[in-house]
C-alpha cells in the first residue's frame, strides 16, 4: 500500500465532510494494487478449482468465495481503515470482481482438463 | 447428454499445452517487439507545456478549499483572466489536431506500427492453429452450457451430437486470447497492449485538442465554488481534542 497520505489521517470516523482528502494518484495506485491482487487470485483460484475437480456451479461458488477472501485480505492489509485508502467500501469489495472471471474460467478449464479429462 | 468422449493424452501433450504455451510466449514476444519498435519521439515543447498547465490548473481546482479565498482568487485570476491568463486561448489560434496529424507523418506511422504489432501475431497464430490443430477436440470446460454456445466453443467441428462443453482447438485459441489478458497484465506490468492505446492518448495528447482541454479547464476553474475548509478543520480539531481530554 503506497498511498497513505498524511491529510487522510485526519479523517476520523465521524467526520463525513465533503472535502476530498485523498491523493488522486495514490488512490489510483491503490486501485491498481487491488486489480493485480484480484487477477492473481483469480488465476490461482482457477488452478485450484481445476485441480480439485470442481464442476458446474461449485466452481463459480469457489470463485466468488475466493474473491470474498481477497476482499477480506485487502481490507486487513488496509488495517481495517478503508476510508484512509479508498473513497468507499464498494471500491475494495466490488471492483474487478467480474473482471477476473475470464481468467478464472480459462485456468480452471486448463487445470481441470490436464488433471481430470485426459 | 451424450456419452463422454475419451480424449487421447497425446492431444493434451501436443495440442492443449503447446497451444497455451505458445499463446503466452507470443504475447510476451509481442510486448517486447512493440517496445522495441516504439520510436521515442521528442515531444513538442508547446504540447508538454500545455499539458503541465492543465495539470497545474487541475491541482488548484482539487485543493482549492485548502487555501484562503484571497489566494484562490489570485491564482484563478492568474490562470483564467481574459487578457494574458495562462488558460485563455485566443480564438482562431487553436490548432486542428487532424491537420497536425497529417503534417507529422511520425504520428500516423506510430499508430500503424502499433496496430500492426497487434494484428500480425494474431493472424499468424490463428493461421498456425488452423493449419496444425483444426478439428481437434482439445478441451472440456467443467460446466454445462446451452446449445447457443456451440458455435462459439466448437468452432471447426461440425458435429451436433457432441456435448457443448467440449471445446475445439480453434475455440481454445480464442479462449486463450481473451483469458490470458489478466496473466499478461501480471507478468508484463501495466503497460501491455491492452491499455497501450489509452496511455498513448494521455501521454502525447494525441487525438484530443490541447486548446480545447485548456478551455474546458478554464471553464471548470471559473465555475468552482470556493469554500475554505480550514475553519471547519479547526472546529473538527476542537472536537477531537476535547474527546481526547475527556
XYZ file of C-alpha atoms in Angstrom:
364
model
C 0.000 0.000 0.000
C 1.756 3.057 -1.206
C -0.595 5.873 -0.909
C -1.409 6.702 2.620
C -1.062 10.428 2.514
C -0.895 12.452 5.632
C -4.004 14.521 5.262
C -6.149 11.427 5.107
C -5.006 10.568 8.576
C -7.126 13.432 9.820
C -10.180 11.756 8.530
C -11.610 10.394 11.696
C -14.525 8.062 11.706
C -17.268 10.524 12.463
C -16.050 13.203 10.074
C -18.010 12.725 6.924
C -17.283 16.044 5.321
C -17.172 16.627 1.614
C -13.566 17.749 1.413
C -11.639 15.124 -0.504
C -8.555 14.318 1.480
C -7.233 11.522 -0.678
C -4.434 11.993 -3.122
C -5.777 11.009 -6.546
C -2.556 9.382 -7.697
C -2.217 7.330 -4.546
C -5.819 6.296 -4.885
C -5.154 5.170 -8.417
C -2.131 3.200 -7.272
C -4.261 1.518 -4.636
C -6.845 0.619 -7.238
C -4.122 -0.881 -9.392
C -2.925 -2.982 -6.499
C -6.459 -4.242 -5.994
C -6.694 -5.117 -9.663
C -3.427 -7.026 -9.572
C -4.340 -8.947 -6.447
C -7.700 -9.866 -7.892
C -6.203 -11.057 -11.156
C -3.586 -13.061 -9.324
C -6.143 -14.607 -7.015
C -8.471 -15.457 -9.885
C -5.691 -17.287 -11.729
C -4.590 -19.152 -8.621
C -8.195 -19.905 -7.771
C -8.790 -21.231 -11.272
C -5.885 -23.622 -10.961
C -7.063 -24.746 -7.530
C -10.608 -25.299 -8.759
C -9.326 -27.286 -11.716
C -7.017 -29.498 -9.680
C -9.672 -30.205 -7.080
C -12.035 -31.117 -9.886
C -14.890 -28.717 -9.283
C -17.524 -28.742 -11.976
C -20.553 -26.672 -12.710
C -21.875 -24.279 -10.158
C -19.471 -25.202 -7.379
C -16.590 -23.754 -9.357
C -18.271 -20.388 -9.648
C -19.141 -20.518 -5.981
C -15.462 -21.094 -5.307
C -14.608 -18.100 -7.480
C -16.816 -15.754 -5.527
C -15.566 -17.283 -2.297
C -12.009 -16.534 -3.368
C -12.970 -13.004 -4.306
C -14.542 -12.538 -0.895
C -11.379 -13.850 0.743
C -9.354 -11.443 -1.376
C -11.554 -8.569 -0.267
C -11.097 -9.515 3.357
C -7.367 -9.812 2.817
C -7.203 -6.394 1.195
C -9.207 -4.846 3.976
C -6.932 -6.460 6.517
C -3.941 -5.129 4.598
C -5.501 -1.687 4.797
C -5.617 -2.087 8.545
C -9.428 -2.142 8.560
C -9.384 1.595 7.868
C -10.756 1.549 4.381
C -11.561 5.217 4.313
C -7.961 6.242 4.697
C -7.122 4.417 1.469
C -10.310 4.412 -0.600
C -13.323 6.547 -1.218
C -15.895 3.952 -0.447
C -16.347 0.349 0.547
C -17.526 -0.546 -2.914
C -14.104 0.097 -4.344
C -12.439 -2.504 -2.196
C -15.227 -5.060 -2.178
C -16.789 -4.972 -5.611
C -14.266 -3.528 -8.039
C -12.865 -6.005 -10.518
C -14.791 -8.968 -9.190
C -16.174 -9.833 -12.603
C -13.031 -8.810 -14.459
C -11.100 -11.832 -13.295
C -13.834 -14.263 -14.240
C -12.494 -14.924 -17.726
C -9.011 -15.646 -16.433
C -10.532 -17.864 -13.782
C -12.541 -19.864 -16.320
C -9.520 -20.265 -18.564
C -7.226 -21.586 -15.871
C -9.990 -23.644 -14.345
C -10.571 -25.335 -17.692
C -6.866 -25.765 -18.275
C -6.117 -27.391 -14.950
C -9.296 -29.443 -14.982
C -8.563 -30.826 -18.439
C -4.980 -31.664 -17.648
C -5.782 -33.400 -14.389
C -9.195 -34.975 -14.902
C -10.203 -35.272 -18.519
C -7.246 -36.920 -20.134
C -26.068 -35.595 -22.504
C -24.106 -37.681 -24.916
C -21.676 -40.308 -23.731
C -18.369 -38.997 -22.516
C -15.696 -38.730 -25.103
C -12.375 -40.297 -24.345
C -9.661 -37.845 -25.227
C -6.209 -39.123 -26.037
C -3.470 -37.944 -23.702
C -1.447 -37.153 -26.804
C -3.934 -34.381 -27.509
C -3.130 -32.894 -24.156
C 0.605 -33.148 -24.687
C 0.662 -31.993 -28.281
C -2.325 -29.657 -28.621
C -3.614 -28.220 -25.373
C -0.369 -27.452 -23.597
C 1.631 -26.284 -26.630
C -1.207 -24.042 -27.733
C -1.424 -22.321 -24.382
C 2.335 -22.014 -24.011
C 2.639 -20.564 -27.492
C -0.093 -18.060 -26.785
C 1.699 -16.858 -23.665
C 5.059 -16.676 -25.395
C 3.626 -14.814 -28.354
C 2.041 -12.329 -26.008
C 5.413 -11.747 -24.342
C 7.153 -11.509 -27.691
C 4.624 -9.024 -28.968
C 5.146 -6.904 -25.914
C 8.878 -6.703 -26.412
C 8.643 -6.189 -30.162
C 6.239 -3.315 -29.752
C 8.540 -1.918 -27.094
C 11.454 -2.046 -29.494
C 9.523 -0.505 -32.332
C 8.244 2.333 -30.256
C 10.078 5.315 -31.597
C 10.988 7.731 -28.874
C 9.706 10.872 -30.438
C 10.778 14.155 -28.977
C 7.648 15.687 -27.527
C 6.677 19.064 -28.765
C 7.563 21.671 -26.171
C 4.299 23.515 -26.629
C 2.189 20.430 -26.086
C 4.129 19.459 -22.990
C 3.763 22.964 -21.662
C 0.035 22.919 -22.166
C -0.231 19.526 -20.545
C 1.630 20.703 -17.487
C -0.552 23.768 -17.386
C -3.686 21.675 -17.354
C -2.261 19.586 -14.533
C -1.439 22.696 -12.528
C -4.920 24.083 -13.008
C -6.387 20.756 -12.019
C -4.306 20.692 -8.872
C -5.542 24.128 -7.992
C -9.102 23.017 -8.559
C -8.679 19.870 -6.490
C -7.176 21.595 -3.494
C -8.956 24.908 -3.806
C -10.577 24.581 -0.428
C -7.320 24.383 1.437
C -6.189 27.896 0.648
C -7.747 31.188 1.756
C -10.280 32.829 -0.576
C -7.938 35.647 -1.462
C -5.144 33.323 -2.513
C -7.560 31.262 -4.514
C -8.904 34.289 -6.354
C -5.395 35.455 -7.146
C -4.464 32.073 -8.559
C -7.645 31.817 -10.531
C -7.036 35.225 -11.996
C -3.542 34.139 -12.932
C -4.924 31.155 -14.793
C -8.046 32.442 -16.394
C -8.129 36.168 -16.914
C -9.163 37.309 -20.350
C -6.009 39.206 -21.262
C -2.967 37.137 -20.509
C -4.266 34.285 -18.377
C -2.438 31.074 -18.970
C -5.542 29.092 -19.782
C -7.017 31.699 -22.063
C -6.729 30.662 -25.684
C -7.440 33.330 -28.281
C -9.991 32.284 -30.840
C -8.699 31.105 -34.184
C -5.308 30.127 -32.876
C -6.444 26.690 -31.988
C -4.624 24.106 -33.998
C -6.587 21.455 -35.716
C -5.332 18.104 -34.475
C -6.370 16.402 -37.672
C -4.168 18.711 -39.695
C -1.430 18.264 -37.167
C -1.570 14.544 -37.632
C -1.195 14.817 -41.368
C 1.635 17.269 -41.087
C 3.512 14.891 -38.827
C 3.936 11.521 -40.530
C 5.627 10.077 -37.476
C 2.349 10.012 -35.617
C 0.498 8.072 -38.267
C 3.495 5.769 -38.554
C 3.427 5.112 -34.840
C -0.241 4.290 -34.937
C 0.268 1.911 -37.798
C 3.160 0.159 -36.104
C 1.090 -0.370 -33.021
C -1.814 -1.750 -34.925
C 0.416 -3.992 -36.962
C 2.128 -5.359 -33.899
C -1.317 -6.318 -32.671
C -2.731 -7.753 -35.843
C 0.175 -9.648 -37.357
C 0.871 -12.017 -34.467
C -2.822 -12.691 -34.061
C -3.290 -13.528 -37.707
C -0.202 -15.711 -37.725
C -1.213 -17.593 -34.601
C -4.697 -18.107 -35.899
C -3.384 -19.430 -39.195
C -0.973 -21.693 -37.345
C -3.726 -23.073 -35.125
C -5.939 -23.599 -38.116
C -3.249 -25.376 -40.045
C -1.996 -27.743 -37.360
C -4.854 -28.242 -34.999
C -8.035 -27.944 -36.999
C -10.720 -30.348 -35.931
C -9.334 -31.431 -32.597
C -11.489 -31.624 -29.558
C -8.922 -30.107 -27.314
C -10.597 -29.458 -24.012
C -13.725 -29.753 -21.952
C -14.992 -26.907 -19.878
C -16.055 -28.023 -16.429
C -19.525 -26.501 -16.500
C -22.553 -27.147 -18.670
C -23.645 -24.689 -21.309
C -26.644 -24.393 -23.576
C -26.741 -25.141 -27.264
C -26.391 -21.492 -28.051
C -22.700 -21.613 -27.237
C -21.990 -24.382 -29.714
C -20.855 -22.086 -32.485
C -18.645 -20.264 -30.035
C -16.997 -23.244 -28.406
C -16.949 -25.789 -31.198
C -15.711 -23.641 -33.980
C -14.298 -26.008 -36.566
C -16.207 -29.116 -35.570
C -19.444 -29.769 -37.382
C -20.967 -32.397 -35.156
C -24.260 -31.675 -33.479
C -24.165 -34.704 -31.199
C -21.077 -33.735 -29.249
C -21.807 -32.237 -25.870
C -21.481 -28.482 -25.894
C -18.948 -28.356 -23.109
C -16.283 -29.876 -25.339
C -14.088 -27.206 -26.824
C -12.409 -27.387 -30.184
C -8.823 -26.308 -30.561
C -9.721 -23.220 -32.521
C -12.097 -22.093 -29.814
C -9.498 -22.901 -27.206
C -7.322 -20.431 -29.049
C -9.994 -17.765 -28.692
C -10.493 -18.560 -25.045
C -6.778 -18.133 -24.532
C -6.747 -14.915 -26.473
C -9.219 -13.297 -24.131
C -8.476 -15.086 -20.896
C -4.731 -14.520 -20.874
C -5.148 -10.780 -20.691
C -5.126 -10.892 -16.920
C -1.982 -13.014 -16.899
C -0.238 -10.595 -19.230
C -1.065 -7.660 -17.043
C 0.533 -9.573 -14.188
C 3.718 -10.714 -15.883
C 4.313 -7.720 -18.127
C 3.279 -4.961 -15.795
C 0.608 -2.479 -16.608
C 1.958 -1.317 -19.916
C 0.857 -4.211 -22.044
C -1.002 -3.897 -25.285
C -4.415 -3.726 -23.713
C -4.148 -0.250 -22.268
C -1.457 0.864 -24.655
C -3.813 2.919 -26.753
C -5.260 4.556 -23.699
C -1.852 5.508 -22.395
C -0.830 6.895 -25.741
C -3.856 9.139 -25.767
C -2.930 10.527 -22.402
C 0.748 10.991 -22.962
C 1.159 12.561 -26.330
C -2.121 14.385 -26.218
C -2.891 12.748 -29.485
C -6.464 12.699 -30.661
C -7.590 15.412 -28.329
C -7.336 19.077 -28.956
C -4.961 20.631 -26.414
C -6.538 24.055 -26.697
C -9.937 22.518 -26.123
C -8.757 20.900 -22.913
C -7.338 24.245 -21.845
C -10.708 25.861 -22.456
C -12.524 23.139 -20.559
C -10.137 23.502 -17.647
C -10.676 27.257 -17.668
C -14.428 26.839 -17.576
C -14.367 24.408 -14.689
C -11.995 26.700 -12.844
C -14.353 29.588 -13.399
C -17.428 27.897 -12.040
C -15.810 26.419 -8.958
C -17.361 27.418 -5.666
C -14.663 28.316 -3.247
C -15.289 27.159 0.271
C -12.396 27.474 2.637
C -12.014 24.314 4.630
C -9.699 25.495 7.348
C -12.274 26.987 9.768
C -14.108 23.704 9.667
C -10.860 21.890 10.328
C -10.285 23.954 13.423
C -13.732 23.075 14.616
C -13.073 19.432 13.994
C -9.733 19.564 15.750
C -11.506 21.115 18.711
C -13.954 18.246 18.835
C -11.209 15.656 18.564
C -9.060 17.281 21.210
C -11.971 17.606 23.574
C -12.649 13.952 23.160
C -9.020 13.233 23.971
C -9.053 15.351 27.087
C -12.160 13.743 28.407
